[in-house]
Amino acid sequence: PATSLRAETGRETDARSVLPDVLAAIGNRLRQWQGGGFQALRTDWSERCRDIGRTVRVTDADVGGTQRIGRVTGFGDAGELLLRAPDGRVLPVWSGDVLDWQPRW
């Protein structure tokens, strides 16, 4: 979910003061990905994903906004989100808005 420096730290922070650290962290992750693809990031990514095991609704960003509902099971080999649908199928999600959802099934 979206956040802010104030929400995370409880204090006002000048974004310019943290920019060098943010850019260094992005550079580290980029090198990690370049060296091993998504597999090199999967464990950290999964540990930080609050939605694994939760039922969510995903609305595609395309016109028409296709909706899919399922339980997040993890990430595929290329980084796609994996949803287990109510009928048991595993659905790959490449893009869209992920929202909490209260299941009726």
XYZ file of N, CA and C in Angstrom:
315
model
N 0.822 -1.200 0.000
C 0.000 0.000 0.000
C 0.860 1.256 0.000
N 0.297 2.319 -0.501
C 1.007 3.588 -0.530
C 1.232 4.080 0.896
N 2.318 4.801 1.087
C 2.635 5.349 2.401
C 3.401 6.652 2.210
N 3.907 7.194 3.294
C 4.688 8.424 3.230
C 5.782 8.353 4.283
N 6.765 9.235 4.143
C 7.825 9.287 5.154
C 7.241 9.642 6.523
N 6.281 10.552 6.538
C 5.668 10.951 7.804
C 4.917 9.781 8.446
N 4.161 9.043 7.643
C 3.411 7.905 8.183
C 4.350 6.831 8.718
N 5.477 6.622 8.060
C 6.405 5.567 8.460
C 7.292 5.960 9.636
N 7.630 7.252 9.749
C 8.564 7.678 10.801
C 7.914 8.488 11.916
N 6.714 9.017 11.664
C 6.053 9.845 12.672
C 6.576 11.260 12.743
N 7.385 11.650 11.770
C 7.923 13.018 11.789
C 8.057 13.544 10.371
N 8.117 14.863 10.267
C 8.339 15.497 8.974
C 9.777 15.223 8.531
N 9.937 14.892 7.262
C 11.262 14.606 6.721
C 11.387 15.270 5.367
N 12.513 15.907 5.145
C 12.786 16.496 3.839
C 13.177 15.354 2.901
N 12.402 15.153 1.868
C 12.642 14.041 0.947
C 14.058 14.085 0.371
N 14.601 15.276 0.191
C 15.961 15.383 -0.355
C 16.997 14.766 0.564
N 16.705 14.721 1.868
C 17.686 14.163 2.802
C 17.766 12.645 2.728
N 16.716 11.989 2.256
C 16.726 10.525 2.166
C 16.936 10.031 0.730
N 16.904 10.946 -0.231
C 17.026 10.547 -1.627
C 18.296 9.746 -1.923
N 19.470 10.134 -1.417
C 20.664 9.323 -1.709
C 20.530 7.875 -1.221
N 19.944 7.668 -0.046
C 19.770 6.312 0.470
C 18.759 5.529 -0.363
N 17.682 6.184 -0.787
C 16.671 5.526 -1.611
C 17.280 5.110 -2.944
N 18.018 6.004 -3.568
C 18.642 5.681 -4.852
C 19.664 4.552 -4.712
N 20.416 4.544 -3.614
C 21.383 3.463 -3.382
C 20.666 2.130 -3.215
N 19.542 2.124 -2.488
C 18.776 0.883 -2.289
C 18.197 0.383 -3.612
N 17.691 1.301 -4.428
C 17.170 0.909 -5.741
C 18.300 0.333 -6.594
N 19.457 0.968 -6.555
C 20.612 0.465 -7.304
C 21.007 -0.935 -6.864
N 20.984 -1.197 -5.560
C 21.313 -2.531 -5.042
C 20.329 -3.572 -5.541
N 19.041 -3.259 -5.495
C 18.016 -4.194 -5.969
C 18.141 -4.421 -7.478
N 18.427 -3.370 -8.222
C 18.590 -3.502 -9.663
C 19.755 -4.443 -9.983
N 20.881 -4.288 -9.284
C 22.024 -5.176 -9.505
C 21.678 -6.615 -9.127
N 20.919 -6.772 -8.053
C 20.486 -8.101 -7.632
C 19.626 -8.741 -8.727
N 18.684 -7.991 -9.273
C 17.819 -8.486 -10.343
C 18.631 -8.787 -11.602
N 19.562 -7.902 -11.950
C 20.372 -8.131 -13.140
C 21.221 -9.396 -13.002
N 21.630 -9.712 -11.788
C 22.465 -10.878 -11.553
C 21.710 -12.193 -11.483
N 20.422 -12.158 -11.177
C 19.700 -13.417 -11.016
C 18.232 -13.376 -11.355
N 17.785 -12.308 -11.998
C 16.375 -12.206 -12.352
C 15.494 -12.125 -11.115
N 14.217 -12.367 -11.308
C 13.285 -12.259 -10.183
C 13.584 -13.288 -9.095
N 14.152 -14.432 -9.484
C 14.481 -15.463 -8.492
C 15.359 -14.895 -7.381
N 16.246 -13.968 -7.728
C 17.146 -13.372 -6.748
C 16.408 -12.462 -5.763
N 15.209 -12.022 -6.120
C 14.433 -11.105 -5.282
C 13.233 -11.769 -4.614
N 12.855 -12.944 -5.085
C 11.579 -13.557 -4.688
C 11.431 -13.711 -3.177
N 12.423 -14.209 -2.483
C 12.289 -14.446 -1.040
C 12.012 -13.144 -0.301
N 12.825 -12.112 -0.554
C 12.604 -10.824 0.109
C 11.245 -10.253 -0.255
N 10.886 -10.333 -1.531
C 9.611 -9.804 -2.014
C 8.460 -10.498 -1.283
N 8.536 -11.824 -1.196
C 7.468 -12.600 -0.555
C 7.362 -12.296 0.934
N 8.492 -12.141 1.599
C 8.474 -11.841 3.033
C 7.836 -10.493 3.326
N 7.894 -9.578 2.389
C 7.351 -8.234 2.594
C 5.923 -8.068 2.080
N 5.412 -9.075 1.397
C 4.063 -8.982 0.828
C 3.027 -9.312 1.902
N 2.257 -8.317 2.312
C 1.271 -8.528 3.372
C 0.049 -9.301 2.908
N -0.102 -9.461 1.589
C -1.306 -10.084 1.063
C -1.201 -11.594 0.854
N -0.031 -12.188 1.004
C 0.070 -13.635 0.813
C -0.827 -14.325 1.845
N -1.684 -15.214 1.340
C -2.645 -15.917 2.187
C -3.965 -15.200 2.349
N -4.061 -13.967 1.886
C -5.296 -13.200 2.008
C -6.103 -13.273 0.727
N -7.391 -13.110 0.855
C -8.264 -13.034 -0.309
C -8.354 -11.579 -0.734
N -8.122 -11.355 -2.029
C -8.123 -10.000 -2.569
C -8.951 -9.945 -3.840
N -9.273 -8.734 -4.233
C -9.909 -8.468 -5.525
C -8.910 -7.661 -6.338
N -8.659 -8.082 -7.558
C -7.747 -7.368 -8.450
C -8.551 -6.813 -9.610
N -8.440 -5.509 -9.823
C -9.087 -4.853 -10.952
C -8.004 -4.476 -11.949
N -8.108 -5.017 -13.159
C -7.132 -4.704 -14.202
C -7.219 -3.228 -14.557
N -6.093 -2.678 -14.936
C -6.022 -1.260 -15.258
C -6.554 -0.949 -16.657
N -6.842 -1.975 -17.455
C -7.306 -1.730 -18.814
C -8.735 -1.202 -18.822
N -9.164 -0.735 -19.970
C -10.531 -0.244 -20.110
C -11.476 -1.414 -19.861
N -12.468 -1.209 -19.061
C -13.393 -2.283 -18.728
C -13.106 -2.876 -17.366
N -11.873 -2.743 -16.895
C -11.512 -3.142 -15.544
C -11.942 -4.537 -15.133
N -11.470 -5.568 -15.840
C -11.768 -6.944 -15.461
C -11.405 -7.169 -13.996
N -12.283 -7.833 -13.258
C -12.014 -8.117 -11.847
C -11.807 -9.608 -11.634
N -10.815 -9.918 -10.800
C -10.566 -11.298 -10.402
C -10.486 -11.329 -8.887
N -10.998 -12.396 -8.306
C -10.972 -12.560 -6.860
C -10.274 -13.867 -6.560
N -9.401 -13.838 -5.571
C -8.716 -15.061 -5.190
C -7.808 -14.845 -4.000
N -7.238 -15.946 -3.539
C -6.295 -15.910 -2.422
C -4.887 -15.788 -2.992
N -4.115 -14.831 -2.505
C -2.750 -14.635 -2.983
C -1.894 -15.799 -2.483
N -1.258 -16.495 -3.433
C -0.424 -17.639 -3.056
C 1.061 -17.347 -3.174
N 1.426 -16.265 -3.826
C 2.836 -15.921 -3.974
C 3.091 -15.268 -5.310
N 4.308 -15.506 -5.830
C 4.748 -14.889 -7.073
C 5.285 -15.946 -8.018
N 5.021 -15.770 -9.309
C 5.530 -16.676 -10.331
C 6.992 -16.391 -10.631
N 7.542 -17.158 -11.554
C 8.964 -17.061 -11.880
C 9.384 -15.705 -12.418
N 8.480 -14.982 -13.048
C 8.808 -13.678 -13.618
C 8.311 -12.521 -12.747
N 7.781 -12.815 -11.559
C 7.330 -11.770 -10.647
C 5.844 -11.512 -10.660
N 5.091 -12.235 -11.481
C 3.641 -12.039 -11.518
C 3.005 -12.530 -10.210
N 1.989 -11.809 -9.765
C 1.228 -12.205 -8.580
C 0.400 -13.431 -8.928
N 0.318 -14.401 -8.010
C -0.466 -15.611 -8.253
C -1.669 -15.636 -7.325
N -2.856 -15.794 -7.918
C -4.113 -15.863 -7.167
C -4.722 -17.247 -7.340
N -5.186 -17.842 -6.249
C -5.958 -19.080 -6.348
C -7.423 -18.694 -6.331
N -8.094 -18.931 -7.457
C -9.504 -18.577 -7.624
C -10.382 -19.531 -6.819
N -11.641 -19.156 -6.579
C -12.558 -20.021 -5.832
C -12.698 -21.419 -6.448
N -12.502 -21.543 -7.771
C -12.622 -22.855 -8.409
C -11.311 -23.646 -8.385
N -10.282 -23.108 -7.728
C -9.013 -23.810 -7.575
C -7.947 -23.473 -8.601
N -8.330 -22.794 -9.687
C -7.334 -22.409 -10.692
C -6.383 -21.365 -10.120
N -5.121 -21.414 -10.554
C -4.153 -20.382 -10.180
C -4.060 -19.398 -11.338
N -4.338 -18.130 -11.040
C -4.391 -17.080 -12.048
C -3.182 -16.165 -11.919
N -2.439 -15.940 -13.006
C -1.340 -14.969 -12.950
C -1.889 -13.553 -13.097
N -1.357 -12.630 -12.325
C -1.761 -11.225 -12.404
C -0.519 -10.407 -12.711
N -0.525 -9.765 -13.855
C 0.625 -8.976 -14.289
C 0.490 -7.502 -13.937
N -0.737 -7.010 -13.819
C -0.944 -5.613 -13.440
C -2.367 -5.454 -12.935
N -2.584 -4.405 -12.172
C -3.920 -4.108 -11.673
C -3.869 -3.565 -10.263
N -5.022 -3.151 -9.772
C -5.164 -2.653 -8.406
C -5.593 -3.812 -7.514
N -4.855 -4.014 -6.435
C -5.152 -5.113 -5.497
C -5.827 -4.498 -4.285
N -7.036 -4.998 -3.967
C -7.808 -4.489 -2.834
C -8.208 -5.639 -1.928
N -8.254 -5.353 -0.615
C -8.793 -6.355 0.321
C -10.212 -6.675 -0.087
N -10.624 -7.884 0.178
C -11.972 -8.301 -0.203
C -12.489 -9.276 0.822
N -13.735 -9.153 1.188
C -14.369 -10.100 2.108
C -15.044 -11.180 1.297
N -14.534 -12.408 1.370
C -15.088 -13.463 0.520
C -16.510 -13.848 0.901
N -17.272 -14.277 -0.110
C -18.619 -14.797 0.087
C -18.671 -16.243 -0.323
N -17.539 -16.879 -0.496
C -17.478 -18.263 -0.921
C -16.676 -19.091 0.050
